[in-house]
Coordinates of C-alpha atoms in Angstrom, one line a residue:
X226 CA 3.8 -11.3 6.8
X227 CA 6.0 -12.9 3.9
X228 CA 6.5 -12.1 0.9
X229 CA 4.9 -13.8 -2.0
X230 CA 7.6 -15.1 -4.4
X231 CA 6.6 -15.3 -8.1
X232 CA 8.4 -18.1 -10.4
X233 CA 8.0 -17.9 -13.9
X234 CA 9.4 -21.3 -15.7
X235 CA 10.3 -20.0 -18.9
X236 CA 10.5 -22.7 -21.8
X237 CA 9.1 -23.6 -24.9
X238 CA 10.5 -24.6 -28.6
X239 CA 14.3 -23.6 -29.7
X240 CA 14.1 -20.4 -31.7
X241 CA 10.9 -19.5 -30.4
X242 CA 11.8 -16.7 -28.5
X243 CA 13.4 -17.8 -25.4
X244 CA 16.5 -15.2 -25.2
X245 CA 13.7 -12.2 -25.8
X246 CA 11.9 -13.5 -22.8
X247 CA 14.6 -13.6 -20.4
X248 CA 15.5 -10.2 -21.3
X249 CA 11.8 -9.1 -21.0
X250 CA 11.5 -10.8 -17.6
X251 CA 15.1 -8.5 -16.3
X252 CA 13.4 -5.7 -17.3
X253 CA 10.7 -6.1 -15.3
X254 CA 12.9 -6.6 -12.1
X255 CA 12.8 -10.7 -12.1
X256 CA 15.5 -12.1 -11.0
X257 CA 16.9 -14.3 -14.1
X258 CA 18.7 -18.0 -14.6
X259 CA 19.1 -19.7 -17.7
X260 CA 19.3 -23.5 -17.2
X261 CA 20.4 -23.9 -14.2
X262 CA 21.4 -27.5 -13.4
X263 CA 18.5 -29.5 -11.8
X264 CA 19.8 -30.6 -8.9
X265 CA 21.2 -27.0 -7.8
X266 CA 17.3 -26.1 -7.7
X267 CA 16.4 -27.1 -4.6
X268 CA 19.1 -25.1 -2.8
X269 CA 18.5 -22.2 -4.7
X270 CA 15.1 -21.8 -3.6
X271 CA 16.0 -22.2 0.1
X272 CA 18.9 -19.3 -0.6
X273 CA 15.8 -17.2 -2.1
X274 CA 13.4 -17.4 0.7
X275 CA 16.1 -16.9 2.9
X276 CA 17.2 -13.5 1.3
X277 CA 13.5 -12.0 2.0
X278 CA 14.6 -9.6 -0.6
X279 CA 14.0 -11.8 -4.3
X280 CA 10.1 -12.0 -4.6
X281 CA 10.1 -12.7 -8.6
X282 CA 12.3 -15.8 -10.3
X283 CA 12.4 -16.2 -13.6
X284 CA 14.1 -19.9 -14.5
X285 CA 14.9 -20.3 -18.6
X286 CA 14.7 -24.1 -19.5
X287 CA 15.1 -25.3 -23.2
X288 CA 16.1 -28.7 -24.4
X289 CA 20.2 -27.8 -22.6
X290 CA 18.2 -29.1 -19.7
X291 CA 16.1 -32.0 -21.1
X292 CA 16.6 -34.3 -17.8
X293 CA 15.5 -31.3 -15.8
X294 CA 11.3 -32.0 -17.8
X295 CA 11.0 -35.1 -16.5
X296 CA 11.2 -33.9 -12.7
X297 CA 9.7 -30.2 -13.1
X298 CA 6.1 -30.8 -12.3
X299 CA 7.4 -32.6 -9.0
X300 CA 9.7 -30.1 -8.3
X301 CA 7.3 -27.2 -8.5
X302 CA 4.8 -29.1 -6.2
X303 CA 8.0 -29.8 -3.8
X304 CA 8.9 -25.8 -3.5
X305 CA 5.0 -25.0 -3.3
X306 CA 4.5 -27.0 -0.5
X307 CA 1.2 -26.0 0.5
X308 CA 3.0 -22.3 0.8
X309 CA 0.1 -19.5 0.1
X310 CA 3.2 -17.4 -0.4
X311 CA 4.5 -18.9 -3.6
X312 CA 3.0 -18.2 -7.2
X313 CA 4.3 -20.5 -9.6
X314 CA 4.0 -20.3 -13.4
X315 CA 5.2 -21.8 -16.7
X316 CA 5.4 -20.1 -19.9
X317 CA 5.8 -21.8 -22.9
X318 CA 7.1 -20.3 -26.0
X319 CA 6.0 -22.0 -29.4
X320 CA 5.7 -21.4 -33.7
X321 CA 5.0 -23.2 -36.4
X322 CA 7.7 -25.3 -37.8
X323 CA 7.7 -23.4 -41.3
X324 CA 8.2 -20.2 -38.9
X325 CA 11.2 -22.1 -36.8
X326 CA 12.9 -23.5 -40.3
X327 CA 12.9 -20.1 -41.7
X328 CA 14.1 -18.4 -38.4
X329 CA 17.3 -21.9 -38.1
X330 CA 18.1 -21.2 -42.2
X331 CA 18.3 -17.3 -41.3
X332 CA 21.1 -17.7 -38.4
X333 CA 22.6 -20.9 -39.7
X334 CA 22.0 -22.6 -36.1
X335 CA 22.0 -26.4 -36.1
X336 CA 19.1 -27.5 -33.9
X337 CA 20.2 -29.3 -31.1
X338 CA 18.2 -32.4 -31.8
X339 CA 19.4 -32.4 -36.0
X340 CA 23.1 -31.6 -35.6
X341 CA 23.8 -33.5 -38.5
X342 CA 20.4 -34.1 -40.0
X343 CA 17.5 -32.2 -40.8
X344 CA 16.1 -29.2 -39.2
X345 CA 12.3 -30.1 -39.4
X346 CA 13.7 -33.7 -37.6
X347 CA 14.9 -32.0 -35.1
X348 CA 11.5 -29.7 -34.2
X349 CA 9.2 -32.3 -34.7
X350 CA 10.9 -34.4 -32.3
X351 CA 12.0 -31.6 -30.1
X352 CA 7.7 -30.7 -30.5
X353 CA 6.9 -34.5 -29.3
X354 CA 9.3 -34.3 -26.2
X355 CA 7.8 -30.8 -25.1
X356 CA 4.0 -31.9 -25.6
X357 CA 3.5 -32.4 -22.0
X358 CA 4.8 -29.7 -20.8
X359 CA 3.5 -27.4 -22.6
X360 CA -0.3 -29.0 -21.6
X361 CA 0.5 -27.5 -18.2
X362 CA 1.2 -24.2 -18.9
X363 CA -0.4 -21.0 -17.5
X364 CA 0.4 -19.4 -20.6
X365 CA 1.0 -20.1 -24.2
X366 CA 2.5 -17.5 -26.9
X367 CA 2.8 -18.4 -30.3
X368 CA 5.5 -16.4 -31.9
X369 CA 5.3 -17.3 -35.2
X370 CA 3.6 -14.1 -36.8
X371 CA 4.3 -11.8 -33.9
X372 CA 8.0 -9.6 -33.8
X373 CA 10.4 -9.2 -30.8
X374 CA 9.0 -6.4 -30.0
X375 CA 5.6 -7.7 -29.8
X376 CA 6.1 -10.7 -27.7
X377 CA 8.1 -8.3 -25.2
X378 CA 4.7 -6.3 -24.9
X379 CA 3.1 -9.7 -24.4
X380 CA 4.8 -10.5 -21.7
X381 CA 4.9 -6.7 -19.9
X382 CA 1.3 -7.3 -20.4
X383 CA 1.2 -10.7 -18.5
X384 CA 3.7 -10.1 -16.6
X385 CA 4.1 -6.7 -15.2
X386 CA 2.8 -5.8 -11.9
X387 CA 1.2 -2.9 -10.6
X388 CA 3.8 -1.3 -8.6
X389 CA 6.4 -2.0 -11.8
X390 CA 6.7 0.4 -14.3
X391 CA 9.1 -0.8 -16.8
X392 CA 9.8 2.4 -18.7
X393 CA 12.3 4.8 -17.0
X394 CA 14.2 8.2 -18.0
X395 CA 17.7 8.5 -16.5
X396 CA 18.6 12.2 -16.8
X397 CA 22.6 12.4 -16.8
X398 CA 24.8 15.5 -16.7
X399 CA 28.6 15.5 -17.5
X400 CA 32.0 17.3 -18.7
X401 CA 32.8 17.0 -22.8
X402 CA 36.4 17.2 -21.4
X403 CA 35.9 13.6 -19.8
X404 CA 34.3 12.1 -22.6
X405 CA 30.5 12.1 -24.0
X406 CA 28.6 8.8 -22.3
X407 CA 28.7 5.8 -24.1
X408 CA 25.5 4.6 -23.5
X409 CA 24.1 7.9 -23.7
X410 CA 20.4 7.9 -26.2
X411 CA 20.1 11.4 -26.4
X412 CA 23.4 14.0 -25.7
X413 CA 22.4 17.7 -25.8
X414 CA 25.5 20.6 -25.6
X415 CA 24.6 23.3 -23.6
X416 CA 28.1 25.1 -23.9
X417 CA 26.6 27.7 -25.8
X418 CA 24.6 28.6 -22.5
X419 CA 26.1 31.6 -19.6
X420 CA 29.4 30.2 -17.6
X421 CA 29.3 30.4 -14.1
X422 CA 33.0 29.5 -14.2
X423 CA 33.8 33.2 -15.2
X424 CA 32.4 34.3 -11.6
X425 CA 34.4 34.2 -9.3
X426 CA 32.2 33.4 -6.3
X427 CA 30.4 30.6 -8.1
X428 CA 33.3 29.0 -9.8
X429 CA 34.0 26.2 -6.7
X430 CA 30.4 25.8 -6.9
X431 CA 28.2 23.1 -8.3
X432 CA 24.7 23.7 -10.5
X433 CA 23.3 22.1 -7.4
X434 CA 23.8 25.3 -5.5
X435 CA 20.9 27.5 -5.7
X436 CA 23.1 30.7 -6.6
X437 CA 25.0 28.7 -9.9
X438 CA 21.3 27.2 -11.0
X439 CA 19.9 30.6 -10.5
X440 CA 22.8 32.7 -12.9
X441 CA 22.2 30.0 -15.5
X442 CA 18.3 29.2 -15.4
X443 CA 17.8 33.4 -15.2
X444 CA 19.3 33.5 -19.1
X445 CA 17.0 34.4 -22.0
X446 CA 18.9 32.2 -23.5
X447 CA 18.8 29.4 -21.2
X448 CA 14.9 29.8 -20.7
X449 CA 14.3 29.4 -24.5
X450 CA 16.1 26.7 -25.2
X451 CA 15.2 24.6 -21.9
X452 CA 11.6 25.6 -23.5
X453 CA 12.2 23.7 -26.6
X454 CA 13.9 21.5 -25.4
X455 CA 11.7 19.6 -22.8
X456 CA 9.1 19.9 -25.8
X457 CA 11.1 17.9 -27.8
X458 CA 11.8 15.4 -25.0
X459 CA 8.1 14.9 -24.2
X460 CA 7.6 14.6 -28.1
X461 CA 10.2 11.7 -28.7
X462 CA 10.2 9.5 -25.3
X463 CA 6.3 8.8 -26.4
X464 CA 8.3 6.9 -29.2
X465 CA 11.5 5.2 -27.3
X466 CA 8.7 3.3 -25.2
X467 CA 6.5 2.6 -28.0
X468 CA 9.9 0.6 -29.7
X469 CA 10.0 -1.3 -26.6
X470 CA 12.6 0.3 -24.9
X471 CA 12.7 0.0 -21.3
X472 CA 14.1 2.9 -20.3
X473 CA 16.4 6.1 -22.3
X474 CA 19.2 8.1 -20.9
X475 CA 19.5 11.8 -21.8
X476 CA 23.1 13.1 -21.6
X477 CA 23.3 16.6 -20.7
X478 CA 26.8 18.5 -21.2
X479 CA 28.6 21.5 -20.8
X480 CA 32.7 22.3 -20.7
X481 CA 34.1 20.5 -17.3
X482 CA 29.9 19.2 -15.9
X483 CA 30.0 21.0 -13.0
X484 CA 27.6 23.9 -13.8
X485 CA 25.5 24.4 -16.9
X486 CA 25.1 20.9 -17.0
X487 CA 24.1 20.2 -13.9
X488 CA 21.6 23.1 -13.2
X489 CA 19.9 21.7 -16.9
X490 CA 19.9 18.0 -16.1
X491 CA 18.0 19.0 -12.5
X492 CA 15.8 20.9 -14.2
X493 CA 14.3 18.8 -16.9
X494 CA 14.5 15.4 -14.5
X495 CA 11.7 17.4 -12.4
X496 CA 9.8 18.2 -15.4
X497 CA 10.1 14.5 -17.0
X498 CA 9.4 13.0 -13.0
X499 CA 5.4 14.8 -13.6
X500 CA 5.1 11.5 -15.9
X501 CA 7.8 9.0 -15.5
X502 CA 10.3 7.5 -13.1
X503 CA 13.8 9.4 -13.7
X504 CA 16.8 9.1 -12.1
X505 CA 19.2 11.8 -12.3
X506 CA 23.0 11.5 -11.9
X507 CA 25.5 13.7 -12.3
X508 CA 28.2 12.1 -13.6
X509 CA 31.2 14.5 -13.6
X510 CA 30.3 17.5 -10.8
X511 CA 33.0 17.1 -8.2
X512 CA 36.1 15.8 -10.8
X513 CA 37.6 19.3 -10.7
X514 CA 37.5 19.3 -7.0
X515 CA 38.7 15.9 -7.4
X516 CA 41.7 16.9 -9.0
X517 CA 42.5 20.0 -7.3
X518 CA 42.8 18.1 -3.7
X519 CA 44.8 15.3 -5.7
X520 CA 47.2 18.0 -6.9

């Protein structure tokens, strides 16, 4: 049985939210293109029912691609083709024009139909070209009062299926002596913690080995701080996800990652998987062994 592919046409007023969307539509797993060329549309759909693997399109159109309005109700009745398998959609993005002057004043954008005159020119007419299109539309969100924020709930809320959950944890462990992860939202030390580097039997060993994440988990010291710790966790992702992130990255570190770190950063991704989706790397384990072989 095939697929059913989901397109979302995304479009609507310049400075009405536009970028947001797109970004709001890649985090929910759509696959994204911002004007692409009309007449590269039809081949592009072929390429995406051919892959059997792409089963939600999100295309963003704005006025870059004005030729492209005239033919898109054609074109979306073309792909459709009778095909049960196909769930098209257009979204169309709009605010008042005090709201879009304010938001064109703020960033000192000329609007690409007043590039040398006057910005409410330029929306009004932009508003007159765009009326028909935005008649069709599935859906209709009117940014002018909401935030970012909000109209990226908006569209999680439209938008996001069942089996998507847009929020994730990724749980990383890693080596202060290779560098503390860039992209890294949380980074907790655990050098203070017991070294299984000192023993000599677990020394070529990795926190992944039951021995290593037994010396360290068996600590007092260990066992009240992972205590706290995850307590703190579950008290603070609440509020990542609340700002509208779509996912956080905990960075646990110890001297060279191959131990501490590693035995810490398996056990809280357990805990956190209870009530999220985590995905937990270890970033740094096997550079010792790395360099010892190199050497």
């Amino acid at each position: 049985m095939a697929e059913t592919i989901q397109l979302v046409v995304v479009t609507g007023m310049s400075g009405a939210g536009k970028t947001v969307a797109m970004q709001s539509f890649e985090d929910l797993g759509y696959f994204c293109v911002d004007n692409m060329p009309p007449a590269l549309l039809g081949k592009f759909w072929e390429l995406v029912k051919e892959s059997g693997k792409i089963t939600k399109v999100a295309l963003v159109m704005d006025l870059r691609s004005r030729a492209f309005y005239d033919e898109i109700f054609s074109m979306l009745q073309a792909l459709d083709d009778g095909d049960e398998n196909f769930v098209p959609k257009i979204l169309f993005l709009d605010a008042s024009d005090e709201e879009l002057v304010a938001r064109y004043k703020e960033t000192r954008r000329a609007h690409p139909l007043a590039m040398e005159g006057r910005i409410l020119d330029g929306i009004q007419r932009e508003r007159e070209l765009l009326a028909q299109i935005k008649s069709k539309a599935q859906l209709v969100i009117d940014t002018s009062t909401i935030s970012p924020r909000q109209l990226r709930e908006e569209i999680f809320h439209n938008f996001e299926s069942n089996e998507h959950t847009a929020f994730h944890i990724n749980v990383m462990s890693f080596g202060f002596k290779y560098g503390v992860p860039i992209d890294a939202d949380i980074v907790m030390d655990v050098r203070f913690l017991p070294n299984p580097y000192y023993v000599k039997e677990l020394r070529e060993k990795t926190g992944l080995d039951q021995a290593v994440y037994d010396y360290v988990m068996n600590s007092q010291m260990t066992e009240g701080f992972y205590q706290k710790f995850i307590e703190t966790l579950r008290f603070v992702i609440p509020g990542y996800k609340n700002e509208g992130k779509s996912s956080v990255t905990i960075a646990i570190g110890c001297t060279g990652g191959q131990h501490r770190s590693v035995a810490l950063a398996k056990r809280i991704g357990e805990a956190l998987a209870k009530d999220h989706p985590v995905n937990v790397t270890h970033r740094d384990m096997n550079k010792r062994k790395e360099t010892v072989n190199r050497s």
